[in-house]
Structure formats: C-alpha cells, structure tokens
CSV table of C-alpha atoms and ligand atoms in Angstrom, one decimal:
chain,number,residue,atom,x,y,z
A,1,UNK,CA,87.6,118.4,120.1
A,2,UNK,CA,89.0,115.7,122.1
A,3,UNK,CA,91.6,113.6,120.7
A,4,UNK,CA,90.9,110.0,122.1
A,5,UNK,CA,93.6,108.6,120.8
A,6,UNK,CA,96.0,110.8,123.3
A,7,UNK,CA,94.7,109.1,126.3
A,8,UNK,CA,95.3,106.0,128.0
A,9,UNK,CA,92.6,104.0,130.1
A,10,UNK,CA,92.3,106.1,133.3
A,11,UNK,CA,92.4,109.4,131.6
A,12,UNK,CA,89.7,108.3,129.2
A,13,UNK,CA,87.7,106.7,132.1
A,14,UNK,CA,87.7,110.5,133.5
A,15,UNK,CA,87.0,111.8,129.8
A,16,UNK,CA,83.4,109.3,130.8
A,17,UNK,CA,83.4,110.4,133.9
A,18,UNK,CA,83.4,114.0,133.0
A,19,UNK,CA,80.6,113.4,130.7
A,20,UNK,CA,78.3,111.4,133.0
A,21,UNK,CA,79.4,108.2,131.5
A,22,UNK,CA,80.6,104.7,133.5
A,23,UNK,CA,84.0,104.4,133.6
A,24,UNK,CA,83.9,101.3,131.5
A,25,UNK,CA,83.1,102.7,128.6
A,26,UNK,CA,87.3,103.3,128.9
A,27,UNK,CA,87.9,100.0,128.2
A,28,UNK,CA,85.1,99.3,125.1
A,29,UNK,CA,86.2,102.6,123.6
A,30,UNK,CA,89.7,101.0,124.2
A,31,UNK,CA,89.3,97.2,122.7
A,32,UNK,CA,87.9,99.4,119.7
A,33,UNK,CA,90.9,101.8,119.2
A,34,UNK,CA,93.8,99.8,119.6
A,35,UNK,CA,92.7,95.9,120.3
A,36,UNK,CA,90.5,95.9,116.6
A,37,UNK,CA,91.9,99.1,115.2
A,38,UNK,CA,88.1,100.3,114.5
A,39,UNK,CA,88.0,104.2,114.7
A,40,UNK,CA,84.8,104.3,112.8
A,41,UNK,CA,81.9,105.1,115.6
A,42,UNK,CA,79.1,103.2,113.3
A,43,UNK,CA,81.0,100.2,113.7
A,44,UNK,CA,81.3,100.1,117.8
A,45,UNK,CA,78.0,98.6,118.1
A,46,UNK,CA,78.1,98.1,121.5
A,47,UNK,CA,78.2,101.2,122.5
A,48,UNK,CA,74.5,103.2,122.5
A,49,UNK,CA,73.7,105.4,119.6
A,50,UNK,CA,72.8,108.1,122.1
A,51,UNK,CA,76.7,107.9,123.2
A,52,UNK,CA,78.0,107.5,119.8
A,53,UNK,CA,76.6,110.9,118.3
A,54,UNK,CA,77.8,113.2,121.6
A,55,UNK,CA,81.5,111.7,120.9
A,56,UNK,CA,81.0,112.3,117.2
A,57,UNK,CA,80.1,115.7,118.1
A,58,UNK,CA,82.8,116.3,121.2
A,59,UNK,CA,86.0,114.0,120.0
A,60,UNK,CA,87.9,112.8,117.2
A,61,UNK,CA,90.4,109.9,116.6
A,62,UNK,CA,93.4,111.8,115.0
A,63,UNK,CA,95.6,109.9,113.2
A,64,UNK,CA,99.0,111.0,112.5
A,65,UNK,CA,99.2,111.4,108.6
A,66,UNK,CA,100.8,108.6,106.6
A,67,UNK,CA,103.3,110.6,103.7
A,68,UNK,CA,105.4,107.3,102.7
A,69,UNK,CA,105.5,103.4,102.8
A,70,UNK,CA,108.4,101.4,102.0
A,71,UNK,CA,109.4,98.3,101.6
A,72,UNK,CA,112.6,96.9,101.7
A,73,UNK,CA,113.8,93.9,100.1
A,74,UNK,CA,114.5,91.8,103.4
A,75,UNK,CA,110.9,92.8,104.3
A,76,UNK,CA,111.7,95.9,106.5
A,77,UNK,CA,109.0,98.9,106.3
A,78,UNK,CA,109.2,102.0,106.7
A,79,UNK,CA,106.7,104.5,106.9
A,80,UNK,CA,107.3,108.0,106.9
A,81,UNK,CA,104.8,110.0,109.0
A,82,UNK,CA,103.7,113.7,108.8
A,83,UNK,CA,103.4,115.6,111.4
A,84,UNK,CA,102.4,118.9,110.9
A,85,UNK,CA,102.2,120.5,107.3
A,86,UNK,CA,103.4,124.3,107.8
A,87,UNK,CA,102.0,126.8,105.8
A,88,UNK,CA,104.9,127.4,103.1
A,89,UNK,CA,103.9,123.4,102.1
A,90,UNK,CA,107.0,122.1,104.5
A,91,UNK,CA,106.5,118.8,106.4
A,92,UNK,CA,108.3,118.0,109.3
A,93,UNK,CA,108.0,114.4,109.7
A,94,UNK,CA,110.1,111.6,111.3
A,95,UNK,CA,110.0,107.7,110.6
A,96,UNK,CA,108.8,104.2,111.9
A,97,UNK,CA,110.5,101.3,110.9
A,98,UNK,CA,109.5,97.5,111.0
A,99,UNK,CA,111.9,94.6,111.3
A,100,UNK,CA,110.6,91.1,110.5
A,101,UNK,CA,112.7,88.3,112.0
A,102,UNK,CA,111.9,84.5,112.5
A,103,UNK,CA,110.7,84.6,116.2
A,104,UNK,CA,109.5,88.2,116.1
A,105,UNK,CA,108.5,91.6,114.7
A,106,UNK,CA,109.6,94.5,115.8
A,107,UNK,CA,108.6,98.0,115.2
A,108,UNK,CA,110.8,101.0,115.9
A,109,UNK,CA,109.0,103.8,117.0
A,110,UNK,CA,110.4,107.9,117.0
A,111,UNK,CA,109.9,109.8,120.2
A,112,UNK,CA,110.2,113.1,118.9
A,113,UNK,CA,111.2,115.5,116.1
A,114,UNK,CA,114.6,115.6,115.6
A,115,UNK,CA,116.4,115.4,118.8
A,116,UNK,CA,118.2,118.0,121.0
A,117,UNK,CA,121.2,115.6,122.8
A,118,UNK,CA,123.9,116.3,119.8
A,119,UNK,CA,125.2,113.2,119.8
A,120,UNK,CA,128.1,113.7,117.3
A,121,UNK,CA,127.6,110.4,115.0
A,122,UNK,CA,123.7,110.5,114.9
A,123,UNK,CA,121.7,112.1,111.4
A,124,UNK,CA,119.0,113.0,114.1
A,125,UNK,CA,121.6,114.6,116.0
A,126,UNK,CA,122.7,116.5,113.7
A,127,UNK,CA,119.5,117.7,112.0
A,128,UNK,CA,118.7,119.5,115.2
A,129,UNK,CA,115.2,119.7,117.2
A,130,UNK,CA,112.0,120.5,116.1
A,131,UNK,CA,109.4,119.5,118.8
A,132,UNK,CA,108.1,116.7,120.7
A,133,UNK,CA,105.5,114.3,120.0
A,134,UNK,CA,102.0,113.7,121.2
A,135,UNK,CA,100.6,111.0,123.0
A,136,UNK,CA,98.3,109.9,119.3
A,137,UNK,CA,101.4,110.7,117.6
A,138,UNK,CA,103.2,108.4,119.8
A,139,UNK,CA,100.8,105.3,119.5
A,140,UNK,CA,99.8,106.2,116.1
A,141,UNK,CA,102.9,104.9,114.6
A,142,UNK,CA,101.9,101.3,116.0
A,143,UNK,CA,97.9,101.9,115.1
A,144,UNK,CA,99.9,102.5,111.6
A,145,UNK,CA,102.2,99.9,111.6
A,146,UNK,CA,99.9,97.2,112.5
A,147,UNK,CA,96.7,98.3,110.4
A,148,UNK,CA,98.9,98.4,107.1
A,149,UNK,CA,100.6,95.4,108.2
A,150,UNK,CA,97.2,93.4,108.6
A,151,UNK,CA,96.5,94.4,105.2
A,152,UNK,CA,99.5,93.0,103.6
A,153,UNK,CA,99.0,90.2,105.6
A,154,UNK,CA,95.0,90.0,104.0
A,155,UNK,CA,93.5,90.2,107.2
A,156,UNK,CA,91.0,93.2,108.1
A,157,UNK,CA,90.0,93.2,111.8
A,158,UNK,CA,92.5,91.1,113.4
A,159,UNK,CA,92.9,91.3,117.0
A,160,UNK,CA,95.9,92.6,117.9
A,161,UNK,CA,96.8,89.5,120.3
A,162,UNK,CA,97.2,87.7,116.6
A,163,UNK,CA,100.2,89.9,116.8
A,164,UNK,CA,102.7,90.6,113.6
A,165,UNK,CA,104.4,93.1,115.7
A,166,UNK,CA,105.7,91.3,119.5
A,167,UNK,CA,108.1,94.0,120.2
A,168,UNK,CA,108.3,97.9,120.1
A,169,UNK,CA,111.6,99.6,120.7
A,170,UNK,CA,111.7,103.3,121.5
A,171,UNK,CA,114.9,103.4,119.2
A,172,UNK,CA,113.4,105.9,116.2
A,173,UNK,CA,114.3,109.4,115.8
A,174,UNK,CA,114.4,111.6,119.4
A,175,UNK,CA,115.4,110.5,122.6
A,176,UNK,CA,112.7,109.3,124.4
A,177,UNK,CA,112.6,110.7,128.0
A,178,UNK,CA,113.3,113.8,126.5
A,179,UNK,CA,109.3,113.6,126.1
A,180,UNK,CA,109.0,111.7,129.4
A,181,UNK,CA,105.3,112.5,129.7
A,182,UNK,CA,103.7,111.4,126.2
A,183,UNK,CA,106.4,108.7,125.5
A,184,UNK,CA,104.9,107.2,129.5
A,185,UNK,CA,101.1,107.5,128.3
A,186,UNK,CA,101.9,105.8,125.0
A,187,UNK,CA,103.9,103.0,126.5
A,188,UNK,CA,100.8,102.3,129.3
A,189,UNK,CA,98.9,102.2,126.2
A,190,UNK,CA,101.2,99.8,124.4
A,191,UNK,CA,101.2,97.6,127.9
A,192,UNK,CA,97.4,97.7,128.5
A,193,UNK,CA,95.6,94.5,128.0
A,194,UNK,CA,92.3,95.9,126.1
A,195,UNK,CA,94.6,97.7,124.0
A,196,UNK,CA,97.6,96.3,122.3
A,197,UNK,CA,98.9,94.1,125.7
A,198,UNK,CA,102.2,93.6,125.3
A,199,UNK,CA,104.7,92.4,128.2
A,200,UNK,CA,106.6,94.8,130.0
A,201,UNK,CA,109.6,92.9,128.8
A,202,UNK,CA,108.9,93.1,124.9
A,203,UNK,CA,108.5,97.4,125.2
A,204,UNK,CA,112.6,98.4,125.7
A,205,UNK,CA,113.2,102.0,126.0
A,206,UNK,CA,116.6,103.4,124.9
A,207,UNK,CA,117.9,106.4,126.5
A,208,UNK,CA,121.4,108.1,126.3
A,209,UNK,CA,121.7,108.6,129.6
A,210,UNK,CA,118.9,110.7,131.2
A,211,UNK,CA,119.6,109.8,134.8
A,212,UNK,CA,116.8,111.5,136.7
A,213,UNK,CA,114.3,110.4,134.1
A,214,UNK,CA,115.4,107.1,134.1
A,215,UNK,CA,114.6,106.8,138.2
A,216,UNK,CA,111.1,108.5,137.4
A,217,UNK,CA,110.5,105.9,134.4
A,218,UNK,CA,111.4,102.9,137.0
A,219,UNK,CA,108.8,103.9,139.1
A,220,UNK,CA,105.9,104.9,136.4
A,221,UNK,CA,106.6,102.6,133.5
A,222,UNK,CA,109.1,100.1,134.0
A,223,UNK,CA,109.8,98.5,130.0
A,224,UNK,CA,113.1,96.9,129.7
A,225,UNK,CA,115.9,99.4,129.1
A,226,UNK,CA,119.1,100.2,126.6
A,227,UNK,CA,121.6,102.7,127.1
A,228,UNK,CA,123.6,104.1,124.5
A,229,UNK,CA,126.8,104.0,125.6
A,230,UNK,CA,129.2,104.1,123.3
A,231,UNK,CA,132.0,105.4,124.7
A,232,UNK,CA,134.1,103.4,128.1
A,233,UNK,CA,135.6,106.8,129.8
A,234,UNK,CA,134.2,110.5,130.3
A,235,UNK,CA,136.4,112.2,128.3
A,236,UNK,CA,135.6,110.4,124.7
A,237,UNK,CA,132.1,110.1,126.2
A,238,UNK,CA,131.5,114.1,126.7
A,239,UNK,CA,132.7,114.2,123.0
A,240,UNK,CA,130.6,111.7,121.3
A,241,UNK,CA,127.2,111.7,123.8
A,242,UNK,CA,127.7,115.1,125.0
A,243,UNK,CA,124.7,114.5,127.5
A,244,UNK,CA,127.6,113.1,129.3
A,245,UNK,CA,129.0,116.3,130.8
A,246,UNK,CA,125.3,116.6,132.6
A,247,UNK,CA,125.2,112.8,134.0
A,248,UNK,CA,128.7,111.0,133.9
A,249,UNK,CA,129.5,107.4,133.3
A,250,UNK,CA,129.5,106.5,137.1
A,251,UNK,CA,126.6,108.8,137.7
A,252,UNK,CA,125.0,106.6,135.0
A,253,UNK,CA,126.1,102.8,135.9
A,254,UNK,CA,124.7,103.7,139.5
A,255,UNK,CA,121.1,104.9,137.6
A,256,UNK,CA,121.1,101.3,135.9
A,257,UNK,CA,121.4,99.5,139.1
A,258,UNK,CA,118.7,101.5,140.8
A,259,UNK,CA,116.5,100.7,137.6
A,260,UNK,CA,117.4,97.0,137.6
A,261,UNK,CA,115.5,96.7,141.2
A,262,UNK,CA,112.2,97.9,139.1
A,263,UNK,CA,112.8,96.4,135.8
A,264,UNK,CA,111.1,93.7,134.3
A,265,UNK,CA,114.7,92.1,132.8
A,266,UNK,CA,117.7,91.3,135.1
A,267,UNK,CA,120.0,93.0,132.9
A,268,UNK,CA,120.1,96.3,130.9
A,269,UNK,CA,121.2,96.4,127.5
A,270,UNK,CA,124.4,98.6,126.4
A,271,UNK,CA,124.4,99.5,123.1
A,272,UNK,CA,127.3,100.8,121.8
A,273,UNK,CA,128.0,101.9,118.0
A,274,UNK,CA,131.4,100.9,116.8
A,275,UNK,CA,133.2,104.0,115.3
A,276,UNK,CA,136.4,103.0,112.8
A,277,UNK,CA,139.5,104.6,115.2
A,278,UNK,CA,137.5,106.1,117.9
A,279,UNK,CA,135.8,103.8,120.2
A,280,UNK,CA,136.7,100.7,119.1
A,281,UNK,CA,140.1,99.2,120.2
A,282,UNK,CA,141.2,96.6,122.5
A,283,UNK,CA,141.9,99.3,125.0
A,284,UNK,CA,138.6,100.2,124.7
A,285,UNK,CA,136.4,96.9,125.3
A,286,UNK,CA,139.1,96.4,128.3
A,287,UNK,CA,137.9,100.0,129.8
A,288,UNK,CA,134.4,98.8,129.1
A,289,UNK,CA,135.0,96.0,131.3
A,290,UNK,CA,135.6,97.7,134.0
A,291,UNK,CA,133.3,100.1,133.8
A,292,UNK,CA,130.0,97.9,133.4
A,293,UNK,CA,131.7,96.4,136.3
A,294,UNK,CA,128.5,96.3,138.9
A,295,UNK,CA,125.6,96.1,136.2
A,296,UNK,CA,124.2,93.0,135.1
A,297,UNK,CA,124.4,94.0,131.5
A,298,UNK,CA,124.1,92.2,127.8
A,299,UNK,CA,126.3,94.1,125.2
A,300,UNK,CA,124.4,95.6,121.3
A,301,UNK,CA,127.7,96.5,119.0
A,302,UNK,CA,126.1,98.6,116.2
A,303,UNK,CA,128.3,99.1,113.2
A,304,UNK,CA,127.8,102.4,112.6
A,305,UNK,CA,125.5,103.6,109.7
A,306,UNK,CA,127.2,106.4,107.6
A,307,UNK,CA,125.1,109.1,106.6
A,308,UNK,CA,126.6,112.6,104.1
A,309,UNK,CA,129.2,114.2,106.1
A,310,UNK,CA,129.1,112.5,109.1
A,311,UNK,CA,132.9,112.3,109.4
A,312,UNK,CA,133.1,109.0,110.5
A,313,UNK,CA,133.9,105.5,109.3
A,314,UNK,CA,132.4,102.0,110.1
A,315,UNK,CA,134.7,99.7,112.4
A,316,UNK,CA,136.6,97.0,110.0
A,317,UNK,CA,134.7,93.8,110.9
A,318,UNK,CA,138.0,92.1,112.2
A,319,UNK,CA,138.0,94.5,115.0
A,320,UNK,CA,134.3,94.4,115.8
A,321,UNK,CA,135.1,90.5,116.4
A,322,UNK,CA,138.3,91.4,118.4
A,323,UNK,CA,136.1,94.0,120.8
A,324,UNK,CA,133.0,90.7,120.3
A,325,UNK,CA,135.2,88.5,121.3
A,326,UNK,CA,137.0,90.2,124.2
A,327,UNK,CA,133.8,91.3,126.0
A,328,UNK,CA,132.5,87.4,125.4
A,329,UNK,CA,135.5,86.1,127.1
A,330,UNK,CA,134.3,88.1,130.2
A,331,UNK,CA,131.4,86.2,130.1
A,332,UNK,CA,129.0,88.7,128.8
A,333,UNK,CA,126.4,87.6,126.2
A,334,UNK,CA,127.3,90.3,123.2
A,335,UNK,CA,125.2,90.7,119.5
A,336,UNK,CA,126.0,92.6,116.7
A,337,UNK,CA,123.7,94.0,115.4
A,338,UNK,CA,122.7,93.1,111.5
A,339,UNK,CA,121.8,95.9,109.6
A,340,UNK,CA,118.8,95.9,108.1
A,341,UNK,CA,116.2,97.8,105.3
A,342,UNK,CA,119.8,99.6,104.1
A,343,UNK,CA,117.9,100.3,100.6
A,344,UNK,CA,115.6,102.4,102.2
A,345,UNK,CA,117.5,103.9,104.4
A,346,UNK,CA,116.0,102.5,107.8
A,347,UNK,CA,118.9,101.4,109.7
A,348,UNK,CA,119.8,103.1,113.0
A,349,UNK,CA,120.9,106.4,113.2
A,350,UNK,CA,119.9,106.9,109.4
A,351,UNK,CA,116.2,107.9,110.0
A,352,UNK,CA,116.1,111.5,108.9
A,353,UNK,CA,112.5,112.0,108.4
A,354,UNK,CA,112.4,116.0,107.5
A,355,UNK,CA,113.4,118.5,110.7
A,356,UNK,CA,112.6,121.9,110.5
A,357,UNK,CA,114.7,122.6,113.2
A,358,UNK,CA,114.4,125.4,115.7
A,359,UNK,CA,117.4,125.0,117.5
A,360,UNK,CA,119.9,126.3,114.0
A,361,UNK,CA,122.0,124.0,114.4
A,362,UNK,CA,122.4,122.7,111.2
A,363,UNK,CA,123.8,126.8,110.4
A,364,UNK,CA,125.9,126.8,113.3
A,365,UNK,CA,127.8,123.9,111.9
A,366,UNK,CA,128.0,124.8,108.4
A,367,UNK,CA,129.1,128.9,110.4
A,368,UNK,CA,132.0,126.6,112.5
A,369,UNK,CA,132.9,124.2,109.7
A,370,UNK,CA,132.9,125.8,106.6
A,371,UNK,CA,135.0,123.7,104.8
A,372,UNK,CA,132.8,120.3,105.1
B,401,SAH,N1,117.8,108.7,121.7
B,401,SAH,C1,117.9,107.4,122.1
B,401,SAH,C2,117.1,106.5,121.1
B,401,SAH,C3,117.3,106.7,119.7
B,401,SAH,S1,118.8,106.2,118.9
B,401,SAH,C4,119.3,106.9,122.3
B,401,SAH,O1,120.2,107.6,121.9
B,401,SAH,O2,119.4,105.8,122.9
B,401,SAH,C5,118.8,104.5,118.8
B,401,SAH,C6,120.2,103.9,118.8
B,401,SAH,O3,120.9,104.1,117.5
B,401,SAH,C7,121.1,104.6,119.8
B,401,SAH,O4,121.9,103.6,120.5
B,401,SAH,C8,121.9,105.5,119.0
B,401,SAH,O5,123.1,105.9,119.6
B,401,SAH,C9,122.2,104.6,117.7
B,401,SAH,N2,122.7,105.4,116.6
B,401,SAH,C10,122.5,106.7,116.3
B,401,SAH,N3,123.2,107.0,115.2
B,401,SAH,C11,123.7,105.9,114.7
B,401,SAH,C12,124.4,105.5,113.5
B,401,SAH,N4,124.7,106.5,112.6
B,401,SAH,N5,124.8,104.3,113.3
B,401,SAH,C13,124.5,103.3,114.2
B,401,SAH,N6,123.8,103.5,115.3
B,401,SAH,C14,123.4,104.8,115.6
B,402,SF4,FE1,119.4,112.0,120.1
B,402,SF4,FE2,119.7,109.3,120.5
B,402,SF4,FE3,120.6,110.6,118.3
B,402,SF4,FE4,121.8,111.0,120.6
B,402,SF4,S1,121.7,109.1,119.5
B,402,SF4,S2,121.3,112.6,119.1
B,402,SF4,S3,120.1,111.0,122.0
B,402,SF4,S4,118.5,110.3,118.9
C-alpha cells in the first residue's frame, strides 16, 4: 500500500503517472489532503468513482496515531503522537506543540525520535536516538494540529488559507537535517499552494550546526533558518553542542553567509539558551559579538528549561538583561524568549515524548555517572 500522505506534488504526479493517470490528479488529491484535510475517498467528489476504488484498493492515507492532547492554561497544546507501538506494548513517541500569540500561531513540529547530537542541556539529547521520521509522520503533526484545532475552533472543513496555524518551526524533538530527506519533502509540502501554502519566510528550520546540510537545504528548500548556538568560542561550544568538534564556529558563521544568499530572510536567527554560570556572562555576549561579526543575525536568548538531572541552572534574570542589553547596544535586535505551556511540559528542550533508544546512552551515563 501506498502511503499518499508521504509524497509531495511531483512524486504523487508520478504515483498518477505510474498508474496511467494525468498528472493533475496530484494537485486534487492534494487540495483534498492537506488544503480541506478530507482523507475520506467518498467525499472527493471530483475525482471518478472508477479512480477512487483502484486508490482505495492500492493506497492509504496513514495518519500518525494521536496518544495525548493537552491543553495548557495560556492556550498552548500539545499533542503527543505515537509512532510505532512495539510488541511488548512500548510506544515511542515524540511531541507537537502549538503556541497561540496575538499576530500568529505557531506549531512546533519534531523531526525525529530522540536525537543523536548529545547536546549536553537538551532532555532529547539526553534520552538518546531512536529513529527518524517519515515524510506522513512529518506532515501529520500539522494535518493533526490543524484538524483538532478547527474543531475547537467549531469549524469542520476549513480551508487551510483560513489559517489558525501561520507559522511552523522545525524546533520539536530531533534535529532536523539529521533527516534531511523526509524533513525537505514535508517542508515542500508545507510551502505548496494546493496544500497548506505557507511562505517560505513563516517555515524556519533550526539546526545545530549541520554545515554541509545546511548548503544542500539552501539550494533544495530554502525556509528561514536558526542556529543553535549557544556557546561564543570552540572550546565551551565542543562541550555543550558537541556537533561542534565536526563543524566549528568559523566553519559555521561562513555556512550562514552562504545560506543568507539563498534565504528568504536577510538575517539568520541565533538562538542561544542561557545556562546559570556557563554561557552567560559579560565576557561571553562580548565574544559573541565578535564572533557573529559577518552575519546579518537577530539574537533568541532561551532561559533554559530544567528538566530531572540535567545539572544545570536557569540564568538569574538580571544577567539575561545584562547579556539583552549588551548585544542590543551593538545594534542587534535581541528577544527572550517567554516560556510557554510550562504545566504541560511543552517548553523547549522539555519535550520528552517516550525514546526507546538504540544508541544506550541513557546506560552509558548512568555506567560513567553513578552517583547522579
Ligand atoms: N535540533 C535542533 C532543533 C530542536 S531544539 C536544534 O538543536 O536547533 C530547539 C531549540 O531548543 C534549540 O535551540 C535547542 O538548543 C533548544 N533547547 C534544547 N534544550 C533546551 C532547554 N532545556 N531549555 C531551553 N532550550 C533548549
Ligand atoms: Fe538534538 Fe537539538 Fe537537542 Fe542538540 S538541542 S540534542 S541537536 S534536539
């Protein structure tokens, strides 16, 4: 069986093509998957009966399953979503998050489950790897997202141009061009006009630093970017975002320039997650400075998020405003980011969702660090 929801336009215009059908059957099938969120056949009347029973019999529309909704009391949701129920009953599952603001809605989307990069002050990190997700994985979360959302909202087949959700960040659980291929397909998806059209500028892809997939995604799928990081010199950097010993700061600032020729913002996003004592002195935003030097840049401080054991502490708010201001003085236009949904657990760097992780590493550090 065929999954249609893994493919974007052209590959299901070859799915047609394959089958004897017009390409343009692509773009109903399309409108009616993602546009109107229809994935019953008997409803997609414009599409001959003839056609409709061969898909029913070759293809399917697989949703990822649903587990959990939550709703915060600031209005965040999170949903929790399944992936694959093992045979001992265990789930491995990671989570999507939306964030209501005045102007906008934005939905937080996971790349992957768990994540590999062992970035030392990230639950994610630490909960090891599992595997990456698919394309209808991928997409799912915002076919989720926005059907539940419609139906809070009382409407039932809303276009998706009436939008509640105007942005997507690739900012869940995984790093994102770990999974360059499906997190691409999912994101053309997101951008297609007969599916969920939105603007090159309101998809922003956050990466820790994955230089040579950073100058393919320029050229295949250029969304606005963040980079995580965090740290203003090599050596605290190879600590905390250990990617770093692969692709180095200056091997990384010259990757952002080369993307800001493609991208559809002037200016990449830093974000940077402020760590009581370790990253977040004077010293620090001065090193920053210089290091930022040749990229147009705007500035994300996160506070951190503690989460059991994590072994660090959240920056005192008088020295996020001293590291604010100093950076601001420069000339650089900084936020901090407001937490948000903390009663369920949906702020950044908390999603957990459930990893069965094949990479141990939750027993190596419990084997190092016995005492914790
Ligand atoms: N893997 C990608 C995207 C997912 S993480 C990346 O690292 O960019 C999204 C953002 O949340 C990243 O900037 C990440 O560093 C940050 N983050 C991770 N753990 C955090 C925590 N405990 N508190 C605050 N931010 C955190
Ligand atoms: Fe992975 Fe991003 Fe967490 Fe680092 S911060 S471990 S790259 S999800």
């Amino acid at each position: 069986m065929v999954n249609l929801l893994n493919l974007n336009q052209p590959q299901l215009a070859d799915y047609f093509n394959s089958i004897g059908e017009k390409p343009f059957r692509a773009k109903q099938l399309m409108r009616w998957m993602h546009h109107f969120g229809v994935l019953d056949l008997d409803q997609m009347t414009d599409i001959a009966k003839v056609l409709r029973e061969k898909l029913r019999q070759e293809t399917e529309f697989k949703l990822p399953d649903v587990q959990l909704e939550q709703v915060s009391d600031d209005g965040t949701r999170k949903w929790l979503i399944g992936t694959n129920n093992l045979k001992d009953g265990t789930a491995n599952s990671v989570e999507t998050v939306f964030i209501p603001e005045d102007d906008r809605g934005t939905l937080c989307i996971s790349s992957q489950v768990g994540c590999a990069l062992e970035c030392t002050f990230c639950s994610t990190g630490r909960q090891g790897f599992n595997r990456n997700l698919s394309v209808s994985e991928i997409i799912g979360q915002l076919w989720v997202a926005n059907h539940s959302l419609r139906q809070a909202e009382g409407y039932n087949m809303l276009p998706a141009s009436d939008r509640i959700i105007s942005n997507v960040v690739m900012m869940g659980m995984g790093e994102p061009l770990a999974n360059y291929d499906n997190v691409v397909t999912a994101m053309q998806i997101m951008l297609d006009d007969s599916a969920y059209g939105l603007s090159r500028r309101r998809v922003t892809l956050s990466t820790s630093g994955m230089v040579p997939a950073m100058d393919r995604l320029k050229e295949d799928c250029p969304v606005a970017l963040a980079v995580s990081l965090h740290a203003p010199n090599d050596a605290l950097r190879d600590e905390i975002v250990p990617i770093n010993k692969k692709y180095p700061i200056k091997d990384l600032m010259a990757a952002c320039e080369r993307y800001l020729v493609k991208a559809p913002r002037d200016f990449v996003t830093f974000e940077y997650v402020m760590l009581d004592g370790v990253n977040d002195s004077i010293e620090h935003a001065r090193q920053l400075l210089d290091v930022v030097r040749d990229v147009p840049c705007k500035f994300n401080l996160i506070p951190f998020n503690p989460f059991p054991n994590s072994g660090y502490g959240t920056s005192k708010p008088m020295q996020v405003r001293a590291f604010r201001d100093m950076l601001m003085q420069a000339g650089y236009v900084v936020t901090v980011r407001k937490t948000r949904g903390e009663d369920i657990d949906a702020a950044c760097g908390q999603l957990a969702g459930k990893v069965l992780d094949k990479t141990r590493r939750t027993q190596r550090t419990i084997a190092i660090q016995p005492g914790e």
